[in-house]
Amino acid sequence: MPEILRFDQKNFSQCVLSLIGRKRELSSDIRENVARIIEEVQKNGDEAVISLTSKFDGHLLEQNSMRLSQDIVERAVRETPTQLMDDLRFAAERIRRFHELQLPQNMSAADGAGGYYAMQWTPVDAAGLYVPGGQAAYPSSVLMNAVAAQVAGVKRLAMTVPIPQGLPNNTVLAAAHLCGIEEIYPIGGAQAIAALALGTQSIMPVHVITGPGNAYVAEAKRQLFGNVGIDMIAGPSEVLVVADQSLDPNIAAMDLLAQAEHDEDAQSILLTDNEDYAQDVIKSVEHHLTTLPRAEIAGESWRTNGGVILAPRTAFGDVINMIAPEHLELAIKNPDEVAQTVRHAGAIFMGSKTPEAVGDYVGGPNHVLPTSRSAQFSSGLSVFDFMKRTTKLHCTDESLAILGPVAARLADAEGLGAHAASVRMRLGCKHKG
């Protein structure tokens, strides 16, 4: 039975924060183990990656080349059903169209002093795409990461995906082939992140690493940030389903379970203004748990991390912003009314006809989203994660005459004589500028 919180109960806010904080603790063992893995990969390169992959995933990599052969990838494509390939293409095209809308424009403007300033956007040269492969296979994650990177203009994509016992998932490889990814490494965990960030004899380092993973992957990204750019440090997946009696309680229950079935640490929370409706949803969840293929995982997630929050509709916005959920379903009448009050959410799914699962696969917006309340300060994966902006400044004789004296005096105030001199020398010999 999940915990039920009421808006009018004592210490409501603290209780909500306690509920959503249950799944976020990181053990010191994970931190220490990840640090050891990173050190080992940095010191021993391929040898370390091969050893760790054998230890954790139970398969041996080739000593001289860890990359999956094109024969394996092409065989996976041949063995993928035609309808599934068509569905992957359909999803990829929708994802591509949405991300093309995100592309930023370079800008240039007169600076008001006779010169100009500008900003230009350029992609990184190489991106590492981490695709999880533990509890389930995620070809959709291949599309979300790869298409965003391609639209941004990244030339080199290196993908890592764990394949326990050495058995690759055909659909994951088919999705990679569809995206034109040729550099695929069958490795996972912290060792994959370390190899992408630091490089080995067989793997050239990348500039950005994106994609979700388990606690070891997230911690490796945390520890290696600075050596390499990252999209985010993702925790367990989460959904906040905001529902009223206009939504069939059986559908609300299935939406909650759709998140819970990811893994035992996932979190599904229902927010509603009607207690009878909440009880109907809870009963439906328990019923569906007797039929789902991943019922054991979903049940553990629901009973350990699940929750129900009862609050008046007027308080929905405050509760949502406190939780800052990764996925927010507004399965209510007039969802726009509540959406206008939302400041913190990774992605919002508007209305009772918009299940979060559509966003996972074919909606268009990216499904790699901030978790663990990080939607308060960050956003989902986009072309911006694969791009950087560079500013430009151009001074003329006219603008330097206006800006230079001020810059020199400020440099004097900071005690930086060479700074000041570099300006004043130009002011004294403008004909050489």
GROMACS .gro file of C-alpha atoms in nm:
model
  433
    1MET     CA    1   0.000   0.000   0.000
    2PRO     CA    2   0.155   0.333  -0.103
    3GLU     CA    3   0.175   0.624   0.136
    4ILE     CA    4  -0.120   0.867   0.119
    5LEU     CA    5  -0.045   1.232   0.194
    6ARG     CA    6  -0.308   1.501   0.250
    7PHE     CA    7  -0.258   1.867   0.172
    8ASP     CA    8  -0.407   1.974   0.506
    9GLN     CA    9  -0.200   1.739   0.721
   10LYS     CA   10   0.072   1.865   0.952
   11ASN     CA   11   0.414   1.907   0.791
   12PHE     CA   12   0.274   1.831   0.444
   13SER     CA   13   0.570   1.980   0.259
   14GLN     CA   14   0.824   1.787   0.464
   15CYS     CA   15   0.627   1.467   0.407
   16VAL     CA   16   0.624   1.520   0.031
   17LEU     CA   17   0.999   1.587   0.027
   18SER     CA   18   1.053   1.275   0.235
   19LEU     CA   19   0.846   1.071  -0.011
   20ILE     CA   20   1.036   1.186  -0.318
   21GLY     CA   21   1.372   1.165  -0.140
   22ARG     CA   22   1.350   0.796  -0.059
   23LYS     CA   23   1.516   0.674  -0.378
   24ARG     CA   24   1.798   0.924  -0.400
   25GLU     CA   25   2.052   0.815  -0.146
   26LEU     CA   26   2.386   0.716  -0.298
   27SER     CA   27   2.598   0.477  -0.097
   28SER     CA   28   2.961   0.554  -0.032
   29ASP     CA   29   3.036   0.208  -0.175
   30ILE     CA   30   2.912   0.318  -0.518
   31ARG     CA   31   3.124   0.633  -0.507
   32GLU     CA   32   3.435   0.440  -0.409
   33ASN     CA   33   3.377   0.157  -0.656
   34VAL     CA   34   3.324   0.401  -0.942
   35ALA     CA   35   3.640   0.592  -0.850
   36ARG     CA   36   3.835   0.264  -0.860
   37ILE     CA   37   3.688   0.172  -1.199
   38ILE     CA   38   3.777   0.512  -1.344
   39GLU     CA   39   4.131   0.487  -1.210
   40GLU     CA   40   4.168   0.138  -1.353
   41VAL     CA   41   4.047   0.243  -1.699
   42GLN     CA   42   4.270   0.551  -1.694
   43LYS     CA   43   4.572   0.341  -1.602
   44ASN     CA   44   4.516   0.025  -1.806
   45GLY     CA   45   4.287   0.128  -2.092
   46ASP     CA   46   4.153  -0.158  -2.303
   47GLU     CA   47   4.283  -0.420  -2.062
   48ALA     CA   48   4.075  -0.272  -1.780
   49VAL     CA   49   3.761  -0.239  -1.993
   50ILE     CA   50   3.792  -0.600  -2.112
   51SER     CA   51   3.843  -0.728  -1.757
   52LEU     CA   52   3.555  -0.525  -1.612
   53THR     CA   53   3.319  -0.625  -1.893
   54SER     CA   54   3.399  -0.991  -1.834
   55LYS     CA   55   3.340  -0.944  -1.463
   56PHE     CA   56   3.013  -0.749  -1.478
   57ASP     CA   57   2.853  -0.855  -1.808
   58GLY     CA   58   2.993  -1.203  -1.851
   59HIS     CA   59   3.139  -1.175  -2.201
   60LEU     CA   60   3.484  -1.132  -2.349
   61LEU     CA   61   3.578  -0.846  -2.578
   62GLU     CA   62   3.831  -0.861  -2.859
   63GLN     CA   63   4.176  -0.756  -2.740
   64ASN     CA   64   4.263  -0.540  -3.041
   65SER     CA   65   3.922  -0.393  -3.123
   66MET     CA   66   3.628  -0.366  -2.890
   67ARG     CA   67   3.401  -0.227  -3.159
   68LEU     CA   68   3.108  -0.441  -3.273
   69SER     CA   69   3.160  -0.563  -3.627
   70GLN     CA   70   2.936  -0.439  -3.906
   71ASP     CA   71   2.845  -0.802  -3.977
   72ILE     CA   72   2.680  -0.828  -3.636
   73VAL     CA   73   2.495  -0.499  -3.685
   74GLU     CA   74   2.377  -0.589  -4.035
   75ARG     CA   75   2.258  -0.928  -3.917
   76ALA     CA   76   2.059  -0.756  -3.643
   77VAL     CA   77   1.894  -0.533  -3.902
   78ARG     CA   78   1.802  -0.835  -4.117
   79GLU     CA   79   1.651  -1.012  -3.818
   80THR     CA   80   1.444  -0.711  -3.708
   81PRO     CA   81   1.082  -0.740  -3.829
   82THR     CA   82   0.989  -0.504  -4.113
   83GLN     CA   83   0.709  -0.343  -3.915
   84LEU     CA   84   0.943  -0.271  -3.626
   85MET     CA   85   1.196  -0.111  -3.862
   86ASP     CA   86   0.918   0.104  -4.006
   87ASP     CA   87   0.815   0.206  -3.654
   88LEU     CA   88   1.173   0.303  -3.569
   89ARG     CA   89   1.191   0.517  -3.885
   90PHE     CA   90   0.859   0.681  -3.799
   91ALA     CA   91   0.980   0.763  -3.448
   92ALA     CA   92   1.318   0.889  -3.570
   93GLU     CA   93   1.155   1.125  -3.819
   94ARG     CA   94   0.926   1.276  -3.556
   95ILE     CA   95   1.218   1.319  -3.315
   96ARG     CA   96   1.422   1.478  -3.593
   97ARG     CA   97   1.150   1.728  -3.685
   98PHE     CA   98   1.108   1.843  -3.325
   99HIS     CA   99   1.480   1.883  -3.265
  100GLU     CA  100   1.529   2.076  -3.588
  101LEU     CA  101   1.295   2.336  -3.440
  102GLN     CA  102   1.542   2.381  -3.153
  103LEU     CA  103   1.841   2.480  -3.365
  104PRO     CA  104   1.966   2.821  -3.249
  105GLN     CA  105   2.055   3.106  -3.480
  106ASN     CA  106   2.384   3.289  -3.482
  107MET     CA  107   2.346   3.657  -3.394
  108SER     CA  108   2.538   3.975  -3.463
  109ALA     CA  109   2.456   4.330  -3.359
  110ALA     CA  110   2.608   4.676  -3.354
  111ASP     CA  111   2.743   4.748  -3.008
  112GLY     CA  112   2.639   5.113  -2.998
  113ALA     CA  113   2.998   5.237  -2.995
  114GLY     CA  114   3.095   5.175  -3.356
  115GLY     CA  115   3.193   4.807  -3.337
  116TYR     CA  116   2.989   4.489  -3.312
  117TYR     CA  117   2.941   4.187  -3.094
  118ALA     CA  118   2.820   3.847  -3.204
  119MET     CA  119   2.753   3.492  -3.098
  120GLN     CA  120   2.797   3.178  -3.304
  121TRP     CA  121   2.688   2.821  -3.232
  122THR     CA  122   2.901   2.520  -3.322
  123PRO     CA  123   2.860   2.148  -3.250
  124VAL     CA  124   3.106   1.941  -3.052
  125ASP     CA  125   3.326   1.717  -3.266
  126ALA     CA  126   3.245   1.389  -3.091
  127ALA     CA  127   2.968   1.263  -2.865
  128GLY     CA  128   2.942   0.945  -2.661
  129LEU     CA  129   2.595   0.798  -2.638
  130TYR     CA  130   2.526   0.567  -2.345
  131VAL     CA  131   2.234   0.333  -2.404
  132PRO     CA  132   2.119   0.132  -2.100
  133GLY     CA  133   2.081  -0.242  -2.134
  134GLY     CA  134   2.020  -0.386  -1.789
  135GLN     CA  135   1.658  -0.449  -1.692
  136ALA     CA  136   1.538  -0.391  -2.049
  137ALA     CA  137   1.663  -0.291  -2.394
  138TYR     CA  138   1.597   0.066  -2.508
  139PRO     CA  139   1.616   0.127  -2.883
  140SER     CA  140   1.417   0.444  -2.816
  141SER     CA  141   1.714   0.579  -2.619
  142VAL     CA  142   1.934   0.526  -2.923
  143LEU     CA  143   1.700   0.742  -3.131
  144MET     CA  144   1.661   1.014  -2.869
  145ASN     CA  145   2.034   1.057  -2.818
  146ALA     CA  146   2.158   1.001  -3.171
  147VAL     CA  147   1.901   1.210  -3.357
  148ALA     CA  148   1.951   1.508  -3.125
  149ALA     CA  149   2.328   1.486  -3.178
  150GLN     CA  150   2.295   1.455  -3.554
  151VAL     CA  151   2.061   1.750  -3.581
  152ALA     CA  152   2.312   1.953  -3.378
  153GLY     CA  153   2.577   1.867  -3.637
  154VAL     CA  154   2.800   1.626  -3.443
  155LYS     CA  155   3.021   1.434  -3.686
  156ARG     CA  156   3.139   1.144  -3.471
  157LEU     CA  157   2.901   0.937  -3.260
  158ALA     CA  158   3.035   0.658  -3.037
  159MET     CA  159   2.770   0.442  -2.873
  160THR     CA  160   2.815   0.208  -2.580
  161VAL     CA  161   2.554  -0.046  -2.476
  162PRO     CA  162   2.598  -0.329  -2.227
  163ILE     CA  163   2.513  -0.675  -2.362
  164PRO     CA  164   2.496  -0.915  -2.067
  165GLN     CA  165   2.631  -1.259  -2.156
  166GLY     CA  166   2.740  -1.123  -2.493
  167LEU     CA  167   2.395  -1.132  -2.652
  168PRO     CA  168   2.325  -0.802  -2.831
  169ASN     CA  169   1.969  -0.677  -2.867
  170ASN     CA  170   1.878  -0.672  -3.235
  171THR     CA  171   1.640  -0.378  -3.207
  172VAL     CA  172   1.897  -0.160  -3.031
  173LEU     CA  173   2.151  -0.234  -3.304
  174ALA     CA  174   1.889  -0.177  -3.574
  175ALA     CA  175   1.810   0.164  -3.426
  176ALA     CA  176   2.181   0.249  -3.422
  177HIS     CA  177   2.215   0.140  -3.785
  178LEU     CA  178   1.913   0.351  -3.877
  179CYS     CA  179   2.088   0.653  -3.723
  180GLY     CA  180   2.409   0.579  -3.910
  181ILE     CA  181   2.611   0.494  -3.599
  182GLU     CA  182   2.905   0.274  -3.694
  183GLU     CA  183   3.111   0.305  -3.376
  184ILE     CA  184   2.934   0.073  -3.129
  185TYR     CA  185   3.103  -0.075  -2.824
  186PRO     CA  186   2.938  -0.360  -2.628
  187ILE     CA  187   3.034  -0.223  -2.288
  188GLY     CA  188   2.835  -0.067  -2.008
  189GLY     CA  189   2.851   0.070  -1.658
  190ALA     CA  190   3.109   0.307  -1.516
  191GLN     CA  191   3.380   0.152  -1.734
  192ALA     CA  192   3.195   0.261  -2.049
  193ILE     CA  193   3.169   0.620  -1.925
  194ALA     CA  194   3.537   0.620  -1.827
  195ALA     CA  195   3.643   0.482  -2.166
  196LEU     CA  196   3.441   0.744  -2.353
  197ALA     CA  197   3.564   1.029  -2.134
  198LEU     CA  198   3.931   0.934  -2.103
  199GLY     CA  199   3.988   0.720  -2.408
  200THR     CA  200   4.166   0.385  -2.438
  201GLN     CA  201   4.386   0.223  -2.700
  202SER     CA  202   4.073   0.132  -2.899
  203ILE     CA  203   3.835   0.415  -2.812
  204MET     CA  204   3.908   0.777  -2.888
  205PRO     CA  205   3.775   1.013  -2.618
  206VAL     CA  206   3.464   1.219  -2.685
  207HIS     CA  207   3.370   1.571  -2.582
  208VAL     CA  208   3.018   1.509  -2.450
  209ILE     CA  209   2.850   1.202  -2.300
  210THR     CA  210   2.472   1.173  -2.292
  211GLY     CA  211   2.219   0.908  -2.200
  212PRO     CA  212   2.073   0.759  -1.882
  213GLY     CA  213   2.201   0.462  -1.689
  214ASN     CA  214   2.210   0.304  -1.345
  215ALA     CA  215   2.361   0.451  -1.029
  216TYR     CA  216   2.714   0.354  -1.137
  217VAL     CA  217   2.673   0.527  -1.472
  218ALA     CA  218   2.533   0.840  -1.308
  219GLU     CA  219   2.815   0.850  -1.054
  220ALA     CA  220   3.078   0.800  -1.324
  221LYS     CA  221   2.935   1.094  -1.516
  222ARG     CA  222   2.944   1.300  -1.198
  223GLN     CA  223   3.308   1.216  -1.127
  224LEU     CA  224   3.425   1.268  -1.486
  225PHE     CA  225   3.242   1.593  -1.551
  226GLY     CA  226   3.511   1.846  -1.633
  227ASN     CA  227   3.709   1.590  -1.831
  228VAL     CA  228   3.405   1.569  -2.054
  229GLY     CA  229   3.071   1.745  -2.089
  230ILE     CA  230   2.758   1.561  -1.978
  231ASP     CA  231   2.386   1.607  -2.031
  232MET     CA  232   2.278   1.546  -1.672
  233ILE     CA  233   2.321   1.314  -1.376
  234ALA     CA  234   2.004   1.109  -1.400
  235GLY     CA  235   1.853   0.918  -1.113
  236PRO     CA  236   1.572   0.661  -1.116
  237SER     CA  237   1.281   0.739  -1.346
  238GLU     CA  238   0.970   0.908  -1.207
  239VAL     CA  239   0.619   1.018  -1.301
  240LEU     CA  240   0.362   1.241  -1.135
  241VAL     CA  241   0.015   1.160  -1.267
  242VAL     CA  242  -0.227   1.444  -1.195
  243ALA     CA  243  -0.573   1.301  -1.252
  244ASP     CA  244  -0.937   1.373  -1.180
  245GLN     CA  245  -1.254   1.172  -1.229
  246SER     CA  246  -1.256   1.249  -1.600
  247LEU     CA  247  -0.983   0.984  -1.637
  248ASP     CA  248  -1.072   0.617  -1.600
  249PRO     CA  249  -0.899   0.502  -1.279
  250ASN     CA  250  -0.778   0.191  -1.464
  251ILE     CA  251  -0.593   0.414  -1.711
  252ALA     CA  252  -0.446   0.621  -1.429
  253ALA     CA  253  -0.329   0.299  -1.264
  254MET     CA  254  -0.163   0.178  -1.583
  255ASP     CA  255   0.013   0.513  -1.628
  256LEU     CA  256   0.159   0.475  -1.279
  257LEU     CA  257   0.269   0.120  -1.352
  258ALA     CA  258   0.420   0.221  -1.685
  259GLN     CA  259   0.683   0.407  -1.486
  260ALA     CA  260   0.711   0.155  -1.204
  261GLU     CA  261   0.801  -0.128  -1.441
  262HIS     CA  262   1.129   0.042  -1.539
  263ASP     CA  263   1.303  -0.073  -1.220
  264GLU     CA  264   1.252  -0.114  -0.848
  265ASP     CA  265   1.385   0.235  -0.776
  266ALA     CA  266   1.144   0.411  -1.013
  267GLN     CA  267   0.879   0.631  -0.853
  268SER     CA  268   0.513   0.678  -0.946
  269ILE     CA  269   0.295   0.931  -0.765
  270LEU     CA  270  -0.073   1.013  -0.809
  271LEU     CA  271  -0.198   1.365  -0.736
  272THR     CA  272  -0.576   1.406  -0.723
  273ASP     CA  273  -0.843   1.605  -0.543
  274ASN     CA  274  -1.080   1.312  -0.475
  275GLU     CA  275  -1.009   1.043  -0.215
  276ASP     CA  276  -1.264   0.795  -0.351
  277TYR     CA  277  -1.103   0.824  -0.693
  278ALA     CA  278  -0.759   0.773  -0.537
  279GLN     CA  279  -0.877   0.452  -0.370
  280ASP     CA  280  -1.015   0.327  -0.703
  281VAL     CA  281  -0.677   0.391  -0.866
  282ILE     CA  282  -0.493   0.209  -0.586
  283LYS     CA  283  -0.723  -0.094  -0.622
  284SER     CA  284  -0.669  -0.094  -0.997
  285VAL     CA  285  -0.292  -0.083  -0.955
  286GLU     CA  286  -0.304  -0.388  -0.729
  287HIS     CA  287  -0.525  -0.569  -0.981
  288HIS     CA  288  -0.298  -0.494  -1.276
  289LEU     CA  289   0.003  -0.610  -1.077
  290THR     CA  290  -0.135  -0.964  -1.106
  291THR     CA  291  -0.115  -0.955  -1.486
  292LEU     CA  292   0.189  -0.750  -1.591
  293PRO     CA  293   0.496  -0.930  -1.734
  294ARG     CA  294   0.722  -0.717  -1.512
  295ALA     CA  295   0.488  -0.731  -1.214
  296GLU     CA  296   0.762  -0.813  -0.963
  297ILE     CA  297   0.966  -0.506  -1.056
  298ALA     CA  298   0.662  -0.279  -1.083
  299GLY     CA  299   0.519  -0.405  -0.755
  300GLU     CA  300   0.842  -0.343  -0.565
  301SER     CA  301   0.865   0.007  -0.710
  302TRP     CA  302   0.502   0.092  -0.630
  303ARG     CA  303   0.504  -0.042  -0.276
  304THR     CA  304   0.843   0.103  -0.185
  305ASN     CA  305   0.844   0.438  -0.365
  306GLY     CA  306   0.486   0.495  -0.480
  307GLY     CA  307   0.264   0.760  -0.331
  308VAL     CA  308  -0.077   0.926  -0.345
  309ILE     CA  309  -0.124   1.295  -0.272
  310LEU     CA  310  -0.465   1.445  -0.202
  311ALA     CA  311  -0.487   1.820  -0.259
  312PRO     CA  312  -0.739   2.074  -0.390
  313ARG     CA  313  -0.703   2.162  -0.757
  314THR     CA  314  -0.602   2.516  -0.659
  315ALA     CA  315  -0.292   2.368  -0.493
  316PHE     CA  316  -0.190   2.142  -0.781
  317GLY     CA  317   0.067   2.389  -0.914
  318ASP     CA  318   0.236   2.429  -0.576
  319VAL     CA  319   0.259   2.052  -0.526
  320ILE     CA  320   0.390   1.994  -0.878
  321ASN     CA  321   0.660   2.259  -0.841
  322MET     CA  322   0.766   2.114  -0.508
  323ILE     CA  323   0.812   1.771  -0.665
  324ALA     CA  324   0.961   1.900  -0.994
  325PRO     CA  325   0.888   1.567  -1.164
  326GLU     CA  326   1.070   1.415  -1.457
  327HIS     CA  327   0.740   1.327  -1.626
  328LEU     CA  328   0.422   1.519  -1.548
  329GLU     CA  329   0.087   1.396  -1.676
  330LEU     CA  330  -0.197   1.646  -1.653
  331ALA     CA  331  -0.477   1.397  -1.717
  332ILE     CA  332  -0.746   1.638  -1.604
  333LYS     CA  333  -1.012   1.867  -1.744
  334ASN     CA  334  -0.869   2.199  -1.863
  335PRO     CA  335  -0.503   2.095  -1.829
  336ASP     CA  336  -0.383   2.431  -1.965
  337GLU     CA  337  -0.516   2.600  -1.653
  338VAL     CA  338  -0.282   2.396  -1.433
  339ALA     CA  339   0.004   2.393  -1.685
  340GLN     CA  340   0.026   2.771  -1.660
  341THR     CA  341   0.120   2.734  -1.293
  342VAL     CA  342   0.396   2.477  -1.357
  343ARG     CA  343   0.751   2.609  -1.338
  344HIS     CA  344   0.942   2.288  -1.270
  345ALA     CA  345   0.891   1.971  -1.476
  346GLY     CA  346   1.102   1.778  -1.723
  347ALA     CA  347   0.817   1.719  -1.967
  348ILE     CA  348   0.441   1.779  -1.947
  349PHE     CA  349   0.186   1.550  -2.109
  350MET     CA  350  -0.130   1.747  -2.165
  351GLY     CA  351  -0.477   1.599  -2.123
  352SER     CA  352  -0.620   1.251  -2.078
  353LYS     CA  353  -0.536   1.145  -2.435
  354THR     CA  354  -0.160   1.198  -2.393
  355PRO     CA  355   0.003   0.905  -2.214
  356GLU     CA  356   0.363   0.952  -2.113
  357ALA     CA  357   0.446   0.639  -2.312
  358VAL     CA  358   0.379   0.826  -2.638
  359GLY     CA  359   0.648   1.073  -2.534
  360ASP     CA  360   0.883   0.785  -2.461
  361TYR     CA  361   0.874   0.673  -2.820
  362VAL     CA  362   0.711   0.883  -3.090
  363GLY     CA  363   0.597   1.218  -2.953
  364GLY     CA  364   0.900   1.409  -3.080
  365PRO     CA  365   1.039   1.583  -2.769
  366ASN     CA  366   1.328   1.404  -2.603
  367HIS     CA  367   1.264   1.142  -2.338
  368VAL     CA  368   1.601   1.194  -2.163
  369LEU     CA  369   1.480   1.419  -1.883
  370PRO     CA  370   1.598   1.563  -1.549
  371THR     CA  371   1.515   1.354  -1.243
  372SER     CA  372   1.543   1.391  -0.866
  373ARG     CA  373   1.402   1.746  -0.863
  374SER     CA  374   1.673   1.867  -1.099
  375ALA     CA  375   1.396   2.002  -1.325
  376GLN     CA  376   1.417   2.300  -1.089
  377PHE     CA  377   1.736   2.405  -1.267
  378SER     CA  378   1.783   2.190  -1.578
  379SER     CA  379   1.607   2.068  -1.890
  380GLY     CA  380   1.571   1.756  -2.099
  381LEU     CA  381   1.820   1.648  -2.363
  382SER     CA  382   1.823   1.872  -2.669
  383VAL     CA  383   2.046   1.993  -2.950
  384PHE     CA  384   2.194   2.241  -2.700
  385ASP     CA  385   2.365   1.955  -2.513
  386PHE     CA  386   2.571   1.889  -2.825
  387MET     CA  387   2.647   2.252  -2.909
  388LYS     CA  388   2.844   2.538  -2.763
  389ARG     CA  389   2.829   2.909  -2.820
  390THR     CA  390   3.125   3.135  -2.887
  391THR     CA  391   3.104   3.511  -2.856
  392LYS     CA  392   3.284   3.753  -3.085
  393LEU     CA  393   3.376   4.116  -3.032
  394HIS     CA  394   3.510   4.355  -3.297
  395CYS     CA  395   3.643   4.699  -3.206
  396THR     CA  396   3.708   4.978  -3.452
  397ASP     CA  397   3.906   5.299  -3.400
  398GLU     CA  398   3.579   5.463  -3.305
  399SER     CA  399   3.464   5.201  -3.056
  400LEU     CA  400   3.809   5.155  -2.900
  401ALA     CA  401   3.823   5.530  -2.833
  402ILE     CA  402   3.501   5.494  -2.633
  403LEU     CA  403   3.556   5.156  -2.465
  404GLY     CA  404   3.934   5.162  -2.420
  405PRO     CA  405   3.974   5.430  -2.152
  406VAL     CA  406   3.705   5.268  -1.936
  407ALA     CA  407   3.861   4.923  -1.976
  408ALA     CA  408   4.208   5.059  -1.888
  409ARG     CA  409   4.083   5.232  -1.573
  410LEU     CA  410   3.903   4.916  -1.459
  411ALA     CA  411   4.222   4.716  -1.523
  412ASP     CA  412   4.415   4.967  -1.311
  413ALA     CA  413   4.160   4.923  -1.034
  414GLU     CA  414   4.223   4.548  -1.040
  415GLY     CA  415   4.600   4.596  -1.040
  416LEU     CA  416   4.644   4.436  -1.382
  417GLY     CA  417   4.895   4.663  -1.551
  418ALA     CA  418   4.946   4.457  -1.866
  419HIS     CA  419   4.572   4.459  -1.926
  420ALA     CA  420   4.566   4.837  -1.903
  421ALA     CA  421   4.878   4.876  -2.117
  422SER     CA  422   4.742   4.652  -2.393
  423VAL     CA  423   4.455   4.897  -2.430
  424ARG     CA  424   4.651   5.222  -2.390
  425MET     CA  425   4.917   5.119  -2.642
  426ARG     CA  426   4.644   5.077  -2.901
  427LEU     CA  427   4.491   5.409  -2.812
  428GLY     CA  428   4.829   5.574  -2.865
  429CYS     CA  429   4.887   5.418  -3.210
  430LYS     CA  430   4.545   5.367  -3.358
  431HIS     CA  431   4.681   5.381  -3.712
  432LYS     CA  432   4.837   5.036  -3.651
  433GLY     CA  433   4.510   4.878  -3.537
   0.00000   0.00000   0.00000
